[in-house]
Short mmCIF file of C-alpha atoms in Angstrom, two decimals:
data_model
loop_
_atom_site.label_atom_id
_atom_site.label_comp_id
_atom_site.label_asym_id
_atom_site.label_seq_id
_atom_site.Cartn_x
_atom_site.Cartn_y
_atom_site.Cartn_z
CA MET G 1444 89.92 57.58 108.10
CA ASN G 1445 86.68 57.81 110.11
CA GLN G 1446 87.95 60.85 111.87
CA HIS G 1447 88.66 62.45 108.52
CA ILE G 1448 85.15 61.75 107.27
CA GLU G 1449 83.68 63.33 110.34
CA GLU G 1450 86.00 66.31 110.15
CA PHE G 1451 85.17 66.82 106.49
CA THR G 1452 81.47 66.62 107.17
CA THR G 1453 81.86 69.26 109.86
CA LEU G 1454 84.07 71.36 107.61
CA HIS G 1455 81.57 71.05 104.80
CA LYS G 1456 78.68 72.31 106.92
CA GLN G 1457 80.77 75.09 108.40
CA LEU G 1458 81.97 76.38 105.08
CA ILE G 1459 78.87 76.16 102.92
CA ASN G 1460 76.40 77.36 105.52
CA GLN G 1461 78.47 79.45 107.82
CA CYS G 1462 81.09 81.31 105.78
CA LEU G 1463 80.94 84.17 103.28
CA PRO G 1464 81.45 82.83 99.76
CA GLY G 1465 84.49 84.07 97.85
CA ASN G 1466 86.19 85.86 100.74
CA SER G 1467 89.18 84.69 102.75
CA ILE G 1468 91.95 86.06 104.93
CA ASP G 1469 95.67 85.21 104.96
CA CYS G 1470 98.10 85.95 107.78
CA VAL G 1471 101.76 86.80 107.30
CA ILE G 1472 103.19 86.17 110.76
CA PHE G 1473 106.75 87.50 111.12
CA GLY G 1474 109.30 86.58 113.75
CA PHE G 1475 112.98 87.56 114.18
CA ASP G 1476 115.46 84.86 115.09
CA ASN G 1477 119.20 84.43 114.66
CA HIS G 1478 119.42 87.80 112.79
CA GLN G 1479 116.88 86.57 110.27
CA LEU G 1480 113.34 87.67 109.55
CA LYS G 1481 111.12 84.59 109.39
CA VAL G 1482 107.54 83.86 108.42
CA LEU G 1483 105.21 81.12 109.68
CA LEU G 1484 104.13 78.66 106.97
CA LEU G 1485 102.03 75.50 106.70
CA GLN G 1486 102.68 72.45 104.56
CA TRP G 1487 99.55 70.74 103.28
CA LYS G 1488 99.04 67.01 103.82
CA HIS G 1489 100.02 64.89 100.78
CA GLU G 1490 101.62 67.96 99.18
CA LYS G 1491 105.10 69.44 98.95
CA VAL G 1492 103.75 72.93 98.62
CA TRP G 1493 103.53 75.42 101.49
CA SER G 1494 100.97 78.09 102.27
CA LEU G 1495 100.27 80.99 104.58
CA PRO G 1496 97.98 80.35 107.54
CA GLY G 1497 94.56 81.49 106.41
CA GLY G 1498 90.87 81.02 106.83
CA PHE G 1499 87.34 81.96 105.94
CA ILE G 1500 84.96 84.52 107.39
CA ASP G 1501 81.94 83.47 109.43
CA LYS G 1502 78.77 85.12 108.13
CA ASN G 1503 78.11 86.48 111.62
CA ASP G 1504 81.62 87.72 112.35
CA ASP G 1505 83.73 90.71 111.41
CA MET G 1506 86.48 89.89 108.92
CA ASP G 1507 89.11 90.92 111.50
CA LYS G 1508 87.86 88.22 113.84
CA ALA G 1509 88.75 85.53 111.30
CA ALA G 1510 92.30 86.89 111.12
CA TYR G 1511 92.73 86.99 114.91
CA ARG G 1512 91.35 83.46 115.17
CA VAL G 1513 93.92 82.18 112.65
CA LEU G 1514 96.78 83.97 114.43
CA GLN G 1515 95.74 82.49 117.74
CA GLU G 1516 95.11 78.98 116.44
CA ARG G 1517 98.44 78.77 114.61
CA THR G 1518 100.66 80.40 117.26
CA GLY G 1519 98.79 80.18 120.56
CA LEU G 1520 99.31 83.96 120.86
CA LYS G 1521 96.62 86.43 121.83
CA SER G 1522 96.67 90.22 122.11
CA ILE G 1523 99.04 90.65 119.17
CA PHE G 1524 98.19 93.52 116.84
CA LEU G 1525 97.35 92.48 113.29
CA ASN G 1526 97.95 95.00 110.51
CA GLN G 1527 95.54 94.65 107.62
CA PHE G 1528 97.81 95.58 104.71
CA TYR G 1529 96.29 94.68 101.32
CA THR G 1530 93.48 92.83 99.59
CA PHE G 1531 94.37 90.57 96.71
CA GLY G 1532 91.64 90.58 94.08
CA GLY G 1533 93.46 89.55 90.91
CA LYS G 1534 91.46 87.17 88.76
CA GLU G 1535 94.55 84.97 88.17
CA ARG G 1536 95.67 84.82 91.77
CA SER G 1537 94.84 81.14 92.21
CA GLN G 1538 96.86 80.17 89.15
CA VAL G 1539 100.61 80.12 89.71
CA ASN G 1540 103.23 78.19 87.74
CA GLY G 1541 100.49 76.60 85.63
CA VAL G 1542 98.83 74.84 88.57
CA THR G 1543 95.38 76.16 89.35
CA GLN G 1544 94.19 76.03 92.92
CA ALA G 1545 91.01 74.33 91.68
CA ARG G 1546 93.01 71.39 90.33
CA ARG G 1547 95.11 71.23 93.47
CA ILE G 1548 91.99 71.12 95.63
CA GLU G 1549 90.38 68.38 93.54
CA LYS G 1550 93.52 66.27 93.69
CA PHE G 1551 93.95 66.97 97.39
CA LEU G 1552 90.38 66.11 98.35
CA LYS G 1553 90.49 62.84 96.35
CA GLU G 1554 92.93 61.54 98.96
CA PHE G 1555 90.05 61.60 101.41
CA LYS G 1556 86.85 59.56 101.27
CA ASN G 1557 83.31 60.91 101.41
CA VAL G 1558 84.12 64.43 100.35
CA ASN G 1559 80.98 66.15 99.17
CA GLN G 1560 81.08 67.75 95.72
CA ASP G 1561 79.54 70.92 97.16
CA LEU G 1562 82.58 71.29 99.37
CA THR G 1563 84.94 70.87 96.42
CA ASN G 1564 83.00 73.46 94.45
CA TRP G 1565 82.93 75.86 97.35
CA LEU G 1566 86.69 75.65 97.79
CA LYS G 1567 87.25 75.97 94.04
CA GLN G 1568 85.41 79.28 93.62
CA ARG G 1569 87.29 82.53 93.01
CA PHE G 1570 88.45 84.04 96.30
CA ILE G 1571 89.39 87.60 97.14
CA THR G 1572 91.72 87.45 100.12
CA THR G 1573 92.66 90.12 102.62
CA GLY G 1574 96.21 90.00 104.00
CA TYR G 1575 97.09 90.76 107.61
CA PHE G 1576 100.56 90.81 109.09
CA ALA G 1577 101.72 90.43 112.67
CA LEU G 1578 105.09 90.73 114.41
CA VAL G 1579 105.44 88.09 117.09
CA ASP G 1580 108.01 86.83 119.57
CA ILE G 1581 109.26 83.61 118.00
CA ASN G 1582 110.13 82.23 121.45
CA LYS G 1583 106.58 82.64 122.72
CA ALA G 1584 104.79 81.26 119.64
CA LYS G 1585 103.82 77.59 119.57
CA PRO G 1586 103.32 76.73 115.87
CA ARG G 1587 100.46 74.30 115.30
CA PRO G 1588 99.36 72.85 111.92
CA ASP G 1589 95.70 73.15 111.00
CA PHE G 1590 93.43 70.29 109.92
CA LEU G 1591 94.57 70.41 106.30
CA SER G 1592 98.30 70.65 106.99
CA GLU G 1593 100.91 68.45 108.62
CA LYS G 1594 103.66 70.99 109.31
CA CYS G 1595 103.70 74.51 110.69
CA GLU G 1596 107.20 76.01 110.69
CA TRP G 1597 109.18 79.24 110.64
CA LYS G 1598 110.95 79.85 107.32
CA SER G 1599 113.49 82.55 106.56
CA ILE G 1600 112.14 85.12 104.12
CA ARG G 1601 115.49 84.89 102.30
CA ASN G 1602 114.91 81.24 101.53
CA LEU G 1603 111.19 80.57 101.08
CA PRO G 1604 109.96 77.13 99.97
CA LYS G 1605 107.56 76.62 97.06
CA LEU G 1606 104.33 78.43 97.92
CA MET G 1607 100.79 77.89 96.63
CA MET G 1608 98.69 80.43 94.75
CA ASP G 1609 99.94 84.03 95.11
CA HIS G 1610 101.25 83.50 98.64
CA ARG G 1611 104.79 84.54 97.69
CA LYS G 1612 103.39 87.82 96.39
CA ILE G 1613 101.36 88.26 99.59
CA ILE G 1614 104.52 87.86 101.71
CA GLN G 1615 106.34 90.32 99.42
CA LYS G 1616 103.55 92.87 99.81
CA ALA G 1617 103.56 92.45 103.60
CA LEU G 1618 107.30 93.13 103.56
CA ASP G 1619 106.76 96.24 101.44
CA HIS G 1620 104.28 97.50 104.01
CA LEU G 1621 106.59 96.65 106.90
CA ARG G 1622 109.38 98.62 105.16
CA ILE G 1623 107.10 101.60 104.66
CA GLN G 1624 106.05 101.43 108.33
CA LEU G 1625 109.70 101.78 109.36
CA ASN G 1626 109.49 105.35 108.02
CA TYR G 1627 106.79 106.47 110.42
CA LEU G 1628 106.49 103.87 113.19
CA PRO G 1629 108.96 102.42 115.68
CA ILE G 1630 109.62 98.69 115.52
CA GLY G 1631 111.21 96.12 117.79
CA ILE G 1632 108.82 95.30 120.61
CA ASN G 1633 107.83 91.61 120.23
CA LEU G 1634 110.62 91.00 117.72
CA LEU G 1635 113.64 91.65 119.96
CA PRO G 1636 114.40 90.24 123.42
CA GLN G 1637 113.70 92.59 126.32
CA LYS G 1638 117.34 93.76 126.45
CA PHE G 1639 119.21 94.27 123.21
CA THR G 1640 122.20 96.09 121.80
CA MET G 1641 122.09 98.89 119.23
CA GLN G 1642 123.56 96.37 116.80
CA ASP G 1643 120.64 93.96 117.39
CA LEU G 1644 118.19 96.75 116.56
CA GLN G 1645 120.17 97.78 113.50
CA GLN G 1646 120.25 94.16 112.28
CA LEU G 1647 116.46 94.01 112.61
CA TYR G 1648 116.10 97.13 110.45
CA GLU G 1649 118.62 95.74 107.97
CA ALA G 1650 116.83 92.38 107.77
CA ILE G 1651 113.57 94.17 106.92
CA LEU G 1652 115.04 96.81 104.61
CA ARG G 1653 117.55 94.39 103.06
CA VAL G 1654 120.14 97.14 102.84
CA PRO G 1655 123.12 97.77 105.12
CA LEU G 1656 122.76 100.94 107.20
CA GLU G 1657 125.50 103.28 108.33
CA ARG G 1658 126.08 102.65 112.06
CA SER G 1659 126.45 106.16 113.49
CA ASN G 1660 123.67 107.62 111.34
CA PHE G 1661 121.33 104.82 112.42
CA GLN G 1662 122.20 105.27 116.09
CA ARG G 1663 121.69 109.06 115.93
CA LYS G 1664 118.24 108.76 114.29
CA ILE G 1665 117.02 106.00 116.58
CA LEU G 1666 118.17 107.73 119.76
CA LYS G 1667 116.48 110.94 118.60
CA LEU G 1668 113.12 109.11 118.77
CA GLY G 1669 113.50 108.98 122.53
CA ILE G 1670 112.08 105.49 122.91
CA LEU G 1671 115.22 103.72 124.20
CA ILE G 1672 116.46 103.43 127.77
CA ARG G 1673 120.19 102.76 128.07
CA LEU G 1674 121.08 100.00 130.54
CA GLU G 1675 124.33 98.39 131.68
CA LYS G 1676 127.02 97.19 129.28
CA GLN G 1677 126.82 93.72 127.80
CA MET G 1678 129.78 92.00 129.48
CA THR G 1679 131.07 89.32 127.18
CA GLY G 1680 134.66 90.41 126.47
CA ALA G 1681 136.86 93.41 127.07
CA ALA G 1682 134.99 96.05 129.08
CA ASN G 1683 136.06 98.93 126.85
CA LYS G 1684 134.58 97.25 123.77
CA ALA G 1685 131.39 96.00 125.42
CA PRO G 1686 128.27 97.52 123.84
CA TYR G 1687 125.50 99.05 125.90
CA LEU G 1688 122.27 97.19 126.34
CA TYR G 1689 118.98 98.99 125.75
CA LYS G 1690 115.34 98.37 126.45
CA PHE G 1691 112.30 100.12 125.04
CA ASP G 1692 110.60 102.87 127.04
CA LYS G 1693 107.19 101.29 126.58
CA ALA G 1694 105.17 104.41 127.41
CA LYS G 1695 107.10 106.54 124.89
CA TYR G 1696 107.05 103.73 122.33
CA ARG G 1697 103.27 103.56 122.61
CA ILE G 1698 102.92 107.32 122.17
CA LEU G 1699 105.07 107.18 119.04
CA ILE G 1700 102.95 104.31 117.69
CA GLU G 1701 99.93 106.59 118.13
CA LYS G 1702 101.32 109.81 116.69
CA GLY G 1703 103.85 108.45 114.20
CA ILE G 1704 107.26 109.78 113.21
CA GLY G 1705 106.01 112.89 111.42
CA PHE G 1706 107.86 114.27 108.40
CA VAL G 1707 106.57 117.84 108.59
CA SER G 1708 104.48 118.01 111.75
CA MET U 987 59.79 104.57 83.06
CA ASN U 988 60.44 102.20 80.14
CA GLN U 989 64.05 103.17 80.09
CA HIS U 990 64.27 102.33 83.77
CA ILE U 991 62.76 98.88 83.26
CA GLU U 992 65.26 98.15 80.54
CA GLU U 993 68.15 99.47 82.58
CA PHE U 994 67.10 97.42 85.59
CA THR U 995 66.80 94.28 83.50
CA THR U 996 70.32 94.85 82.20
CA LEU U 997 71.58 95.66 85.68
CA HIS U 998 69.94 92.54 87.04
CA LYS U 999 71.61 90.26 84.50
CA GLN U 1000 74.96 91.97 84.94
CA LEU U 1001 74.96 91.70 88.68
CA ILE U 1002 73.61 88.22 89.27
CA ASN U 1003 75.49 86.52 86.46
CA GLN U 1004 78.50 88.66 85.94
CA CYS U 1005 79.66 89.95 89.33
CA LEU U 1006 81.31 88.36 92.35
CA PRO U 1007 78.77 88.01 95.16
CA GLY U 1008 79.46 89.88 98.38
CA ASN U 1009 82.41 91.95 97.13
CA SER U 1010 82.41 95.60 96.17
CA ILE U 1011 84.78 98.53 95.81
CA ASP U 1012 84.39 102.15 96.93
CA CYS U 1013 86.41 105.10 95.68
CA VAL U 1014 87.38 108.10 97.79
CA ILE U 1015 88.27 110.68 95.14
CA PHE U 1016 89.99 113.74 96.63
CA GLY U 1017 90.41 117.15 95.04
CA PHE U 1018 91.85 120.42 96.40
CA ASP U 1019 89.96 123.62 95.71
CA ASN U 1020 89.78 127.01 97.39
CA HIS U 1021 92.19 125.82 100.14
CA GLN U 1022 89.84 122.96 100.96
CA LEU U 1023 90.20 119.23 100.59
CA LYS U 1024 87.10 117.87 98.88
CA VAL U 1025 85.69 114.46 98.10
CA LEU U 1026 83.43 113.38 95.25
CA LEU U 1027 80.02 112.09 96.38
CA LEU U 1028 76.81 110.84 94.79
CA GLN U 1029 73.26 111.47 95.90
CA TRP U 1030 70.88 108.59 95.26
CA LYS U 1031 67.63 109.17 93.39
CA HIS U 1032 64.60 109.59 95.70
CA GLU U 1033 66.95 109.82 98.68
CA LYS U 1034 68.57 112.58 100.68
CA VAL U 1035 71.52 110.41 101.61
CA TRP U 1036 74.89 110.55 99.84
CA SER U 1037 77.37 107.82 99.03
CA LEU U 1038 80.85 107.23 97.69
CA PRO U 1039 81.17 106.25 94.04
CA GLY U 1040 81.43 102.49 94.07
CA GLY U 1041 80.81 99.35 92.11
CA PHE U 1042 80.95 95.60 91.82
CA ILE U 1043 83.62 93.27 90.46
CA ASP U 1044 83.15 91.40 87.20
CA LYS U 1045 83.84 87.69 87.63
CA ASN U 1046 86.37 87.89 84.80
CA ASP U 1047 88.15 91.05 85.93
CA ASP U 1048 90.73 91.98 88.51
CA MET U 1049 89.29 93.89 91.46
CA ASP U 1050 91.50 96.88 90.58
CA LYS U 1051 89.80 97.14 87.20
CA ALA U 1052 86.45 97.78 88.89
CA ALA U 1053 87.98 100.65 90.85
CA TYR U 1054 89.59 102.23 87.77
CA ARG U 1055 86.30 101.89 85.89
CA VAL U 1056 84.41 103.74 88.64
CA LEU U 1057 87.04 106.51 88.78
CA GLN U 1058 86.85 106.98 85.03
CA GLU U 1059 83.07 106.81 84.79
CA ARG U 1060 82.51 109.32 87.59
CA THR U 1061 85.25 111.83 86.69
CA GLY U 1062 86.14 111.22 83.04
CA LEU U 1063 89.76 110.90 84.19
CA LYS U 1064 92.14 108.17 83.10
CA SER U 1065 95.72 107.39 84.11
CA ILE U 1066 95.21 108.50 87.70
CA PHE U 1067 96.86 106.30 90.30
CA LEU U 1068 94.46 104.63 92.72
CA ASN U 1069 95.74 103.67 96.16
CA GLN U 1070 94.05 100.64 97.62
CA PHE U 1071 94.00 101.55 101.30
CA TYR U 1072 91.73 99.30 103.37
CA THR U 1073 89.08 96.60 103.18
CA PHE U 1074 85.98 97.02 105.30
CA GLY U 1075 84.71 93.67 106.52
CA GLY U 1076 82.72 94.55 109.62
CA LYS U 1077 79.49 92.60 109.92
CA GLU U 1078 77.57 95.75 110.94
CA ARG U 1079 78.94 97.99 108.21
CA SER U 1080 75.67 98.24 106.32
CA GLN U 1081 73.79 99.33 109.42
CA VAL U 1082 74.38 102.95 110.38
CA ASN U 1083 72.13 105.18 112.48
CA GLY U 1084 69.54 102.41 112.72
CA VAL U 1085 68.90 102.24 108.98
CA THR U 1086 70.04 99.02 107.38
CA GLN U 1087 71.19 99.10 103.81
CA ALA U 1088 68.82 96.18 103.10
CA ARG U 1089 65.79 98.28 104.08
CA ARG U 1090 67.09 101.26 102.15
CA ILE U 1091 67.52 99.12 99.02
CA GLU U 1092 64.04 97.62 99.33
CA LYS U 1093 62.50 101.06 99.72
CA PHE U 1094 64.60 102.48 96.92
CA LEU U 1095 63.81 99.72 94.43
CA LYS U 1096 60.07 99.97 95.15
CA GLU U 1097 60.15 103.35 93.41
CA PHE U 1098 60.85 101.49 90.19
CA LYS U 1099 58.61 99.00 88.40
CA ASN U 1100 59.56 95.48 87.34
CA VAL U 1101 62.42 95.04 89.73
CA ASN U 1102 63.21 91.37 90.09
CA GLN U 1103 63.32 89.95 93.64
CA ASP U 1104 66.63 88.25 92.81
CA LEU U 1105 68.15 91.66 92.20
CA THR U 1106 66.86 92.97 95.52
CA ASN U 1107 68.25 89.93 97.33
CA TRP U 1108 71.59 90.23 95.57
CA LEU U 1109 71.94 93.87 96.58
CA LYS U 1110 70.84 93.09 100.14
CA GLN U 1111 73.53 90.49 100.85
CA ARG U 1112 76.46 91.24 103.16
CA PHE U 1113 79.24 93.02 101.25
CA ILE U 1114 82.92 93.30 102.04
CA THR U 1115 84.17 96.44 100.32
CA THR U 1116 87.68 97.47 99.38
CA GLY U 1117 88.47 101.18 99.52
CA TYR U 1118 90.66 102.98 96.97
CA PHE U 1119 91.62 106.62 97.06
CA ALA U 1120 92.77 108.93 94.29
CA LEU U 1121 94.06 112.52 94.19
CA VAL U 1122 92.70 114.33 91.15
CA ASP U 1123 92.76 117.78 89.57
CA ILE U 1124 89.34 119.17 90.39
CA ASN U 1125 89.47 121.41 87.29
CA LYS U 1126 89.99 118.48 84.96
CA ALA U 1127 87.37 116.18 86.49
CA LYS U 1128 83.87 116.13 85.01
CA PRO U 1129 81.62 114.67 87.73
CA ARG U 1130 78.86 112.44 86.37
CA PRO U 1131 76.13 110.68 88.40
CA ASP U 1132 75.67 106.97 87.86
CA PHE U 1133 72.43 105.21 87.00
CA LEU U 1134 71.24 105.06 90.62
CA SER U 1135 72.10 108.65 91.53
CA GLU U 1136 71.00 112.07 90.41
CA LYS U 1137 73.84 114.23 91.69
CA CYS U 1138 77.61 113.88 91.65
CA GLU U 1139 79.34 116.74 93.48
CA TRP U 1140 82.48 117.78 95.33
CA LYS U 1141 81.93 118.18 99.07
CA SER U 1142 84.37 119.63 101.59
CA ILE U 1143 85.65 117.00 104.01
CA ARG U 1144 85.08 119.53 106.79
CA ASN U 1145 81.36 119.62 106.07
CA LEU U 1146 80.21 116.23 104.80
CA PRO U 1147 76.51 115.54 104.18
CA LYS U 1148 74.67 112.52 105.61
CA LEU U 1149 76.34 109.42 104.20
CA MET U 1150 75.00 105.89 103.77
CA MET U 1151 76.37 102.74 105.39
CA ASP U 1152 79.94 103.15 106.72
CA HIS U 1153 80.96 105.63 104.01
CA ARG U 1154 81.91 108.32 106.55
CA LYS U 1155 84.26 105.84 108.18
CA ILE U 1156 85.70 104.90 104.77
CA ILE U 1157 86.47 108.58 104.04
CA GLN U 1158 88.03 108.93 107.49
CA LYS U 1159 90.23 105.89 106.90
CA ALA U 1160 91.30 107.21 103.49
CA LEU U 1161 92.29 110.48 105.18
CA ASP U 1162 94.28 108.56 107.80
CA HIS U 1163 96.18 106.82 105.02
CA LEU U 1164 96.75 110.06 103.15
CA ARG U 1165 98.16 111.59 106.36
CA ILE U 1166 100.47 108.64 106.86
CA GLN U 1167 101.63 108.90 103.23
CA LEU U 1168 102.72 112.50 103.86
CA ASN U 1169 105.44 111.04 106.07
CA TYR U 1170 107.12 109.07 103.31
CA LEU U 1171 105.78 110.31 99.96
CA PRO U 1172 105.66 113.72 98.30
CA ILE U 1173 102.24 115.16 97.52
CA GLY U 1174 100.90 117.96 95.34
CA ILE U 1175 100.99 116.87 91.70
CA ASN U 1176 97.36 116.71 90.49
CA LEU U 1177 96.13 118.60 93.53
CA LEU U 1178 97.88 121.93 92.97
CA PRO U 1179 97.99 124.08 89.82
CA GLN U 1180 101.21 123.81 87.80
CA LYS U 1181 102.68 126.90 89.46
CA PHE U 1182 102.10 127.47 93.14
CA THR U 1183 103.51 129.34 96.10
CA MET U 1184 105.09 127.75 99.17
CA GLN U 1185 101.98 128.89 101.03
CA ASP U 1186 99.72 126.97 98.63
CA LEU U 1187 101.71 123.81 99.28
CA GLN U 1188 101.68 124.40 103.03
CA GLN U 1189 97.90 124.94 102.95
CA LEU U 1190 97.50 121.60 101.16
CA TYR U 1191 99.51 119.83 103.88
CA GLU U 1192 97.53 121.67 106.56
CA ALA U 1193 94.19 120.75 104.97
CA ILE U 1194 95.18 117.08 105.03
CA LEU U 1195 96.87 117.05 108.44
CA ARG U 1196 94.30 119.43 109.97
CA VAL U 1197 96.99 121.10 112.04
CA PRO U 1198 98.75 124.43 111.43
CA LEU U 1199 102.42 124.00 110.49
CA GLU U 1200 105.28 126.33 111.32
CA ARG U 1201 106.18 128.21 108.11
CA SER U 1202 109.99 128.20 108.14
CA ASN U 1203 110.25 124.61 109.38
CA PHE U 1204 107.85 123.46 106.66
CA GLN U 1205 109.75 125.33 103.97
CA ARG U 1206 113.10 123.92 105.10
CA LYS U 1207 111.88 120.31 105.11
CA ILE U 1208 110.09 120.57 101.79
CA LEU U 1209 113.02 122.26 100.02
CA LYS U 1210 115.36 119.57 101.40
CA LEU U 1211 113.40 116.96 99.39
CA GLY U 1212 114.79 118.56 96.21
CA ILE U 1213 111.56 118.20 94.23
CA LEU U 1214 110.74 121.91 93.78
CA ILE U 1215 111.99 124.27 91.06
CA ARG U 1216 111.84 127.94 92.03
CA LEU U 1217 110.37 130.21 89.37
CA GLU U 1218 109.65 133.94 89.10
CA LYS U 1219 107.89 135.91 91.84
CA GLN U 1220 104.13 136.05 91.92
CA MET U 1221 103.49 139.70 91.07
CA THR U 1222 100.28 140.76 92.71
CA GLY U 1223 101.35 143.54 95.08
CA ALA U 1224 104.55 145.08 96.35
CA ALA U 1225 107.57 143.40 94.73
CA ASN U 1226 109.44 143.00 98.00
CA LYS U 1227 106.57 141.07 99.54
CA ALA U 1228 105.74 138.95 96.49
CA PRO U 1229 106.21 135.23 97.14
CA TYR U 1230 108.15 133.00 94.77
CA LEU U 1231 106.28 130.60 92.54
CA TYR U 1232 107.38 126.98 92.37
CA LYS U 1233 106.73 124.01 90.16
CA PHE U 1234 107.50 120.34 90.76
CA ASP U 1235 110.61 118.79 89.24
CA LYS U 1236 108.63 115.89 87.82
CA ALA U 1237 111.60 113.56 87.34
CA LYS U 1238 112.80 114.03 90.93
CA TYR U 1239 109.22 113.83 92.22
CA ARG U 1240 108.80 110.48 90.47
CA ILE U 1241 112.05 109.13 91.92
CA LEU U 1242 110.92 110.13 95.42
CA ILE U 1243 107.56 108.42 94.85
CA GLU U 1244 109.52 105.26 94.03
CA LYS U 1245 112.06 105.31 96.84
CA GLY U 1246 110.11 107.13 99.54
CA ILE U 1247 111.29 109.64 102.15
CA GLY U 1248 113.31 107.18 104.21
CA PHE U 1249 113.58 107.57 107.96
CA VAL U 1250 116.79 105.61 108.45
CA SER U 1251 117.96 104.66 104.97
#
């Protein structure tokens, strides 16, 4: 328990003196694995409830820096683009299913000794949180719990566990933004392996959009973007049925990320 | 000056006791007039500098409510949709062109008597601001300055005056989001008169995108959306050259707002 006391004392000083009051960030980190879209979640110590990886903002840092720090600390990944997608400022956002976050924090902190009341009060204040999402390669990420949690795991978005506060809504909103992005930005780098079939790419779109897409229409529209390079056939069975493998033309992909898939221009 | 003292006392109590510390909202209110995209700005009393209409968040209110209140107070308009588009959390955001907002506030408040130091300190703290944008009918809006400003006017986005803090960047970011929205959402209701020509609509797109569009290609893509109803010709000159007038099919427009202009689905 000594380690905990020390960690809490450090945490206490960091939060009260070093962080902006009432502001936090939450990261929705998506990965694609086994045809499923997954999200990285933490399970708090002594609790059954899960949460998004999140953090507070140092008074001397940009808000973005807090988000990148969380992404890196929880996954070990650097140089991944984070999309700021929405800020959650509802007054009731800490109260979900009748359990207020304030009560959860009090109960949670009681499990530890020597927790300063200032720290409890600081954590109990009303927070406005800014959501960021990232698309990462699930095979390269090394999930690590933070000090308050004991598990850090990938969970399918189709089967999410019980989440604290408004974190389910935050994931939903991140998905909405990801779906909207499909209309004007290419997707796939980081989420798919380096070589993939047209079906793999279609399944990624379908997992995000949650609707089945018509195969030939999808193929025509994707090929028209000019970001795919066709490679050899994937030899697993009969040669005549083997699908082609593709990889992204990274230069063209990057240009399309910059200029977008324009509707009129 | 008595009125000012009273107003400042009220403001002081409201801010320190009633509002969340370190959080604000800013509204980028767009209108379209004389083929130009315009934005509503305020000019502070005793200052040459302009700012976006903005405000603070009541401890007992949702953040969105603060934004809707500002929109209504500055324009008289209700029931206009506000798009939350980005949250500005840079640590240097209050320092632009060497003038810190803290110094500006100190100088500004010195012009008034009986200003409490607590109020000055509260206003000088680091703020994270959430930006909202709205598209309004410039003919229906009735611009009104707030208590701290003496002018509230429409300014062309092509010729913006000197703006405080990072407000130029906030307008730029709102424009970026508006441009992205053109790729998956229809636009025009509120911004155009009830009846308009295809050229009017194209000029609106061009004002936002800041690129000239090819006439027949634009017309084909817009008509394909199925949201326009063709009306009589606009009779101003020779009948054979008169352009058709259009109006929006509001039901179909609303459906497209809901489902978006899908790229693959």
